[in-house]
mmCIF file with all atom_site columns, C-alpha atoms in Angstrom:
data_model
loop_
_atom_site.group_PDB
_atom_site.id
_atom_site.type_symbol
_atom_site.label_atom_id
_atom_site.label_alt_id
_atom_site.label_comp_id
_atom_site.label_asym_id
_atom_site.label_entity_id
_atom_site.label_seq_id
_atom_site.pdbx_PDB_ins_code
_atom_site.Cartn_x
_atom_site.Cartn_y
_atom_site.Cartn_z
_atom_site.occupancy
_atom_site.B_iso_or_equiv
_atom_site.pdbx_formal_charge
_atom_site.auth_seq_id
_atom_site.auth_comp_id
_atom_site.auth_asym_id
_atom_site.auth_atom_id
_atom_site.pdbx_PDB_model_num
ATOM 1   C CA . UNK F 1 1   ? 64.976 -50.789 230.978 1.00 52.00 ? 1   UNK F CA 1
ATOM 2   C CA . UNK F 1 2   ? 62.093 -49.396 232.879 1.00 55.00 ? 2   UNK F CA 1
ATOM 3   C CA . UNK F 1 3   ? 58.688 -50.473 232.756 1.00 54.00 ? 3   UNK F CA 1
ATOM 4   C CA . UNK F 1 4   ? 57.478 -47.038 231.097 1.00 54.00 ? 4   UNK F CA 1
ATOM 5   C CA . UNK F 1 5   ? 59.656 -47.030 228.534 1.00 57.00 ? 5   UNK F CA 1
ATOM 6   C CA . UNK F 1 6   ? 58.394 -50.243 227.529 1.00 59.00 ? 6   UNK F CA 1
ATOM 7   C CA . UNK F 1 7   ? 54.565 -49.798 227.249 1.00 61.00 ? 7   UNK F CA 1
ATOM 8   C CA . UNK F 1 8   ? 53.024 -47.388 224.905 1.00 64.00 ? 8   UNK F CA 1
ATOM 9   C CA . UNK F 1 9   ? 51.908 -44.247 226.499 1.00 65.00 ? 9   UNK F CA 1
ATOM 10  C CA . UNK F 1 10  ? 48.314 -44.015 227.150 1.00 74.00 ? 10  UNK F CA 1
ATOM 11  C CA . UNK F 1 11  ? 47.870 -40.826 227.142 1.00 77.00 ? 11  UNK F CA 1
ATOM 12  C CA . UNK F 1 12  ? 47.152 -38.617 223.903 1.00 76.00 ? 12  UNK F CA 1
ATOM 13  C CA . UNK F 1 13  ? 50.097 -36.974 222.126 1.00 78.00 ? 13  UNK F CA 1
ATOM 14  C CA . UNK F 1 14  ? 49.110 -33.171 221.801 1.00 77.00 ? 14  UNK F CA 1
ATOM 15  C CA . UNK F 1 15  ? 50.023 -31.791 218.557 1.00 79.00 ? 15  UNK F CA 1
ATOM 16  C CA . UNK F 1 16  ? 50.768 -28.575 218.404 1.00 81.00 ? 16  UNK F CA 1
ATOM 17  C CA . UNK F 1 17  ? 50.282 -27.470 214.765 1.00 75.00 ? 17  UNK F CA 1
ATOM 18  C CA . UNK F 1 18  ? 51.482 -23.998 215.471 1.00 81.00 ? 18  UNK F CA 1
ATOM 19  C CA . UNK F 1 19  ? 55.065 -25.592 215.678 1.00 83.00 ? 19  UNK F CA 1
ATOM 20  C CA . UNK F 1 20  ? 54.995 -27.546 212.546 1.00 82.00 ? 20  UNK F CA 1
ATOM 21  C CA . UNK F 1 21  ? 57.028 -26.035 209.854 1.00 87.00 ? 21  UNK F CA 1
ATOM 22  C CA . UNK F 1 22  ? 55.674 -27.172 205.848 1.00 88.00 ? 22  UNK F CA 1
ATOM 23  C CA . UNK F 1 23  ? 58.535 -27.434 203.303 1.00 93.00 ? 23  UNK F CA 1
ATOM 24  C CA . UNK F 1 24  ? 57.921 -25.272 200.554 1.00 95.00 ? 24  UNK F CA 1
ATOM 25  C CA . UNK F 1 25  ? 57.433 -27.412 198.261 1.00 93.00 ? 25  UNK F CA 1
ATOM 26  C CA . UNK F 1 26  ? 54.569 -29.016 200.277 1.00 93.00 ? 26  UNK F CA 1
ATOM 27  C CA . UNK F 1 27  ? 53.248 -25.940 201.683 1.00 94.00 ? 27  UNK F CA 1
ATOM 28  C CA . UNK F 1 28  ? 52.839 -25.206 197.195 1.00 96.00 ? 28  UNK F CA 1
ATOM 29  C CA . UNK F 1 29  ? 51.275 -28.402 196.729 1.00 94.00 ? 29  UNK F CA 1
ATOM 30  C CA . UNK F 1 30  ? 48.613 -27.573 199.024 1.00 95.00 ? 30  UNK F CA 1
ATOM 31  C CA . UNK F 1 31  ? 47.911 -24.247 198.140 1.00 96.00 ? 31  UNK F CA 1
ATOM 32  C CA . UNK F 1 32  ? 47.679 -26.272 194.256 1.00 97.00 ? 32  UNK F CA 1
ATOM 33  C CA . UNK F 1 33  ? 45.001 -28.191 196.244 1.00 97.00 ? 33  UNK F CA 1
ATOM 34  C CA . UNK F 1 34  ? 42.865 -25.346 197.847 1.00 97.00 ? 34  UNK F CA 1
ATOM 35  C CA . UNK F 1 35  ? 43.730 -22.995 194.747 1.00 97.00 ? 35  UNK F CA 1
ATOM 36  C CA . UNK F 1 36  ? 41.635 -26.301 192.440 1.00 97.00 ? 36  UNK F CA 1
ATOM 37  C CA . UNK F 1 37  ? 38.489 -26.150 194.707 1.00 97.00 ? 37  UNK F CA 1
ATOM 38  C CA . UNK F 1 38  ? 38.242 -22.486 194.820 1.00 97.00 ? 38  UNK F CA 1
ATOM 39  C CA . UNK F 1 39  ? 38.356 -22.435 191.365 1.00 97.00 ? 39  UNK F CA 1
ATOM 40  C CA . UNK F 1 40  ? 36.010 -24.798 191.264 1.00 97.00 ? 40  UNK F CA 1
ATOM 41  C CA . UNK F 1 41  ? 33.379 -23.192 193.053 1.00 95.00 ? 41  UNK F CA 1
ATOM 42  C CA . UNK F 1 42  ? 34.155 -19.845 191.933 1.00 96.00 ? 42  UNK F CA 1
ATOM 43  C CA . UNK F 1 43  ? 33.663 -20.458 188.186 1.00 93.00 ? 43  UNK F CA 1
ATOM 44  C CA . UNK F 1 44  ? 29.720 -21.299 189.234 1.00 94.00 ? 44  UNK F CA 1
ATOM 45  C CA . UNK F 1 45  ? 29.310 -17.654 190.834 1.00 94.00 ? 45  UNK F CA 1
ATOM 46  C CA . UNK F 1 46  ? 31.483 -16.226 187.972 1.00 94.00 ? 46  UNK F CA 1
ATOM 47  C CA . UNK F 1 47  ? 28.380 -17.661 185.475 1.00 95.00 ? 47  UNK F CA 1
ATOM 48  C CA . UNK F 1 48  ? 25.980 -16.468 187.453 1.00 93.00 ? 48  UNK F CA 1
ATOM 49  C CA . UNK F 1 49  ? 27.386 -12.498 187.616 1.00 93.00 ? 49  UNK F CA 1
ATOM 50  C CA . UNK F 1 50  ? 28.329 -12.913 183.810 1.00 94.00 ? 50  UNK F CA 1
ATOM 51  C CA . UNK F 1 51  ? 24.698 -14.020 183.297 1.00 94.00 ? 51  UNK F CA 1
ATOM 52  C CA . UNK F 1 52  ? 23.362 -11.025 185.551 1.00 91.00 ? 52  UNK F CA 1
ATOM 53  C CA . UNK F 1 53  ? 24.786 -8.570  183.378 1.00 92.00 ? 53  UNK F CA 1
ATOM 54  C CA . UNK F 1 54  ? 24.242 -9.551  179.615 1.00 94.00 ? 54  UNK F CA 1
ATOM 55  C CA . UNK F 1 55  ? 20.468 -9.195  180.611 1.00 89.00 ? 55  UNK F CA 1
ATOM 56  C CA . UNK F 1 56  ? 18.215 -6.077  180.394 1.00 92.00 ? 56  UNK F CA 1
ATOM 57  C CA . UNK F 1 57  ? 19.909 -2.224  182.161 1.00 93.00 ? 57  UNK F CA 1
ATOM 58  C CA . UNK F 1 58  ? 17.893 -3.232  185.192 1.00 93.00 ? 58  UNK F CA 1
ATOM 59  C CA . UNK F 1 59  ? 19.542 -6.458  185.215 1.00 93.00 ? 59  UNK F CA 1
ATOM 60  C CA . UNK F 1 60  ? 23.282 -5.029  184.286 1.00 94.00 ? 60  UNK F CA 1
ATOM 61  C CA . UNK F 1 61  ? 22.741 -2.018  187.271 1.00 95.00 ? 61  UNK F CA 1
ATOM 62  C CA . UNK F 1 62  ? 22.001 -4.602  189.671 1.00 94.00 ? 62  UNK F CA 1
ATOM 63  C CA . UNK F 1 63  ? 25.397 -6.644  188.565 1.00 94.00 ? 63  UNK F CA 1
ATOM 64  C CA . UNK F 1 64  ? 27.516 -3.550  188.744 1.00 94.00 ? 64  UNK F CA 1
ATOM 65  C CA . UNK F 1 65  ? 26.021 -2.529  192.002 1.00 95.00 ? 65  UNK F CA 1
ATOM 66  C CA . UNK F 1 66  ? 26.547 -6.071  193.458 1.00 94.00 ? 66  UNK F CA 1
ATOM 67  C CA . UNK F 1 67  ? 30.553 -6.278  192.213 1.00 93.00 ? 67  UNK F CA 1
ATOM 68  C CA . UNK F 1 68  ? 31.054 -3.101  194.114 1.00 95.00 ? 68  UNK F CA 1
ATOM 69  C CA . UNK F 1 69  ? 30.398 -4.964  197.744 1.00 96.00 ? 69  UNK F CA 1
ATOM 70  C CA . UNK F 1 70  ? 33.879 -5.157  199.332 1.00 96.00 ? 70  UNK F CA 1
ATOM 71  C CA . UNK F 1 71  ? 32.886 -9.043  200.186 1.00 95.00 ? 71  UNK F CA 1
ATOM 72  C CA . UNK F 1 72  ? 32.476 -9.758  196.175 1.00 95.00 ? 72  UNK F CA 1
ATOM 73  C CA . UNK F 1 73  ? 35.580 -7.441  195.220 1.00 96.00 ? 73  UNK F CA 1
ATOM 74  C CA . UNK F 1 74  ? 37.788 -9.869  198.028 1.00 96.00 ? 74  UNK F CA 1
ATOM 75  C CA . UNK F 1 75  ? 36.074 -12.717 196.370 1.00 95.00 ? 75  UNK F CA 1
ATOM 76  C CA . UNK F 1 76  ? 37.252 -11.765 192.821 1.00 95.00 ? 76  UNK F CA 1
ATOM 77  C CA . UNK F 1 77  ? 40.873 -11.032 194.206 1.00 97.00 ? 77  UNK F CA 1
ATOM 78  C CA . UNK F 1 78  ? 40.779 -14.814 196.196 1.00 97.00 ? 78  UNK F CA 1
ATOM 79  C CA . UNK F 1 79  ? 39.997 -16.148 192.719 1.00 97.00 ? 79  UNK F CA 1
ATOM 80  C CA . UNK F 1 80  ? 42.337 -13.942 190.540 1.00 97.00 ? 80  UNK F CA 1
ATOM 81  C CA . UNK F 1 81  ? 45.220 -15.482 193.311 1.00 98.00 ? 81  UNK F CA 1
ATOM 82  C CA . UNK F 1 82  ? 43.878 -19.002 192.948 1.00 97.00 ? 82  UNK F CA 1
ATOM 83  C CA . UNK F 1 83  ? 43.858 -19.097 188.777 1.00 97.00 ? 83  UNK F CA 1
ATOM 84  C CA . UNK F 1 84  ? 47.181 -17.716 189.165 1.00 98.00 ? 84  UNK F CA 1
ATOM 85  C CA . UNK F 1 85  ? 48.344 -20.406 191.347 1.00 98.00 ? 85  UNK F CA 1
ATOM 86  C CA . UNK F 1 86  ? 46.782 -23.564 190.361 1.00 97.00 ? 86  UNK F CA 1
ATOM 87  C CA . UNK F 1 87  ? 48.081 -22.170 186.776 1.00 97.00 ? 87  UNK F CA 1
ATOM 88  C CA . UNK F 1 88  ? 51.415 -21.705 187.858 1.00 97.00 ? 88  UNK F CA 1
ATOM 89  C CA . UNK F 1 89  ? 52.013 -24.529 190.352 1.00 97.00 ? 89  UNK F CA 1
ATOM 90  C CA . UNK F 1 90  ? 50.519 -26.988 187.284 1.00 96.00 ? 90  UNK F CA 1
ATOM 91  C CA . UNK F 1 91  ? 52.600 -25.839 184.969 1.00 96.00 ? 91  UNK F CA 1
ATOM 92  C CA . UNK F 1 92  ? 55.772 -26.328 187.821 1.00 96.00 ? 92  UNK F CA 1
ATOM 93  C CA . UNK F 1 93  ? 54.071 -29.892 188.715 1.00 93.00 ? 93  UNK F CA 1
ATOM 94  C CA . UNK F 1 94  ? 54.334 -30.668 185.032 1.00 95.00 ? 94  UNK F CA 1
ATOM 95  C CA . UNK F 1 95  ? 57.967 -29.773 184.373 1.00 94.00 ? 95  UNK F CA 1
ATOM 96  C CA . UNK F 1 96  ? 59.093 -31.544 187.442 1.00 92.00 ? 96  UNK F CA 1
ATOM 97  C CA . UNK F 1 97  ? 57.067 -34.912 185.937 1.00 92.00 ? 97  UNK F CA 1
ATOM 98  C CA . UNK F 1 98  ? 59.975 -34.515 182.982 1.00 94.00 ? 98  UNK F CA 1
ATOM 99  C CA . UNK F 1 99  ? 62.634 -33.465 185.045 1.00 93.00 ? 99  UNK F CA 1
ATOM 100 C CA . UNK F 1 100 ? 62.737 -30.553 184.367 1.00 93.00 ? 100 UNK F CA 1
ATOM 101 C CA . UNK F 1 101 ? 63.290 -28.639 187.722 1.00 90.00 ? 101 UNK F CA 1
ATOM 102 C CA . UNK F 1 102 ? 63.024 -31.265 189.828 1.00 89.00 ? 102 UNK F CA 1
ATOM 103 C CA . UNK F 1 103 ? 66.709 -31.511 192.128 1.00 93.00 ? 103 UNK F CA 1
ATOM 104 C CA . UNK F 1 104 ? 65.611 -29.937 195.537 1.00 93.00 ? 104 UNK F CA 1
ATOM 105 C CA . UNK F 1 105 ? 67.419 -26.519 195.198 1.00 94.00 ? 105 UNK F CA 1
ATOM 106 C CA . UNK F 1 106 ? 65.592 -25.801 192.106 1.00 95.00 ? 106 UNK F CA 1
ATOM 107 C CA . UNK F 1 107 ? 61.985 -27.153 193.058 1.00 94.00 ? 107 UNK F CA 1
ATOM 108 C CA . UNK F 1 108 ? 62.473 -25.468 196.277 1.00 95.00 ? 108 UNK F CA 1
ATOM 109 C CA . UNK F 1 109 ? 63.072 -22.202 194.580 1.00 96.00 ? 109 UNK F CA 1
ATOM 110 C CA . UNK F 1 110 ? 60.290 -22.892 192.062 1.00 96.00 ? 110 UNK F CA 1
ATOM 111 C CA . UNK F 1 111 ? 58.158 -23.197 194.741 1.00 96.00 ? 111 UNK F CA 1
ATOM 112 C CA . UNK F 1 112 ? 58.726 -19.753 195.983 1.00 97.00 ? 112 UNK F CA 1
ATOM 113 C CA . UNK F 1 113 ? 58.569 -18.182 192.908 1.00 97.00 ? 113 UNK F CA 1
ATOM 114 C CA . UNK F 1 114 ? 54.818 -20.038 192.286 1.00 97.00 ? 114 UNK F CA 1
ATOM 115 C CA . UNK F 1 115 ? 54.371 -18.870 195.394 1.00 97.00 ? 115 UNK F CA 1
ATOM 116 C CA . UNK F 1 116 ? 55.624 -15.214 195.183 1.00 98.00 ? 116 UNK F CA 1
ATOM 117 C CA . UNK F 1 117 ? 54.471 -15.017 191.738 1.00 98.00 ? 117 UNK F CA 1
ATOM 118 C CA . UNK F 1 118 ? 51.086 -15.954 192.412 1.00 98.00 ? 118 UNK F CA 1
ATOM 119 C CA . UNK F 1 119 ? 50.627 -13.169 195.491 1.00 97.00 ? 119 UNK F CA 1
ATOM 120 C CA . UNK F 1 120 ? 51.652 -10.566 193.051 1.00 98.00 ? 120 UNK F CA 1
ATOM 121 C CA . UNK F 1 121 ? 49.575 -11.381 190.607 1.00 97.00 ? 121 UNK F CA 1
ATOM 122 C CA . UNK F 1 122 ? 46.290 -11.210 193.907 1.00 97.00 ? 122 UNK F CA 1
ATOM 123 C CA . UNK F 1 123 ? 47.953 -7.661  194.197 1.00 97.00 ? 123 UNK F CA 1
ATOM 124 C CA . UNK F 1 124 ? 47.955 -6.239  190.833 1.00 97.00 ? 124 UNK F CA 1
ATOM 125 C CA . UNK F 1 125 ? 44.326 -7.636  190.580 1.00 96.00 ? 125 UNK F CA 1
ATOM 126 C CA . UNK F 1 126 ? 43.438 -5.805  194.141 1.00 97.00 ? 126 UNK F CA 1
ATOM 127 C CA . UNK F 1 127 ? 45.098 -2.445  192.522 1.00 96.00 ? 127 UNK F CA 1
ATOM 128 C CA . UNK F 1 128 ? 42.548 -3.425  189.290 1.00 95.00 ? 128 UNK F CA 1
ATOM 129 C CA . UNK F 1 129 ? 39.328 -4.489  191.450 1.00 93.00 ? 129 UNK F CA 1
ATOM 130 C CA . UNK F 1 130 ? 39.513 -2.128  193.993 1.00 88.00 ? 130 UNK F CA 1
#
């Protein structure tokens, strides 16, 4: 055996992420993830429009004329996908806690249909919002 091949290498690995390919299932579980903390600090904003437009007219024009910016309309469609998904990958997470769902060929094809589901939901509410 050669000396090399016996010593760690002391260089850094590079790691290309571009090559790594997610399962499904875990690429879902994420999405869960991101889904929960847009929710999270989208509901905050959400108030704060809702509160914007139960006020006075001058109040309620100024709320109308703010949701028609294209950067809150792609904010309301990012949210609209992420209640979708955290709903729909929670209630998938749940079933496969009872085994319900849970052999690979059906979790992986749960997981596209969160998945798929989920976009086409964000695309009906993009035909709605915009």
């Amino acid at each position: 055996m050669s000396r090399s091949a016996r010593t760690p290498r002391s260089r850094p690995v590079f790691l290309n992420l571009a090559q790594i390919t997610l399962p499904v299932g875990a690429l879902t579980s994420i999405l869960h993830r991101l889904s929960g903390v847009l929710l999270a600090t989208g509901v905050p904003v959400l108030l704060y429009l809702l509160q914007g437009s139960l006020g006075d007219a001058g109040d309620f024009s100024d709320t109308t004329a703010l949701l028609r910016q294209p950067v809150v309309k792609i904010f309301l469609i990012a949210l609209a996908w992420a209640l979708a998904h955290h709903m729909l990958a929670g209630v998938r997470h749940m079933l496969t806690d009872i085994d319900i769902g849970s052999s690979l060929g059906k979790a992986r094809r749960t997981a596209w249909g969160v998945n798929l589901a989920a976009m086409a939901i964000a695309v009906l509410a993009a035909g709605v919002v915009l």
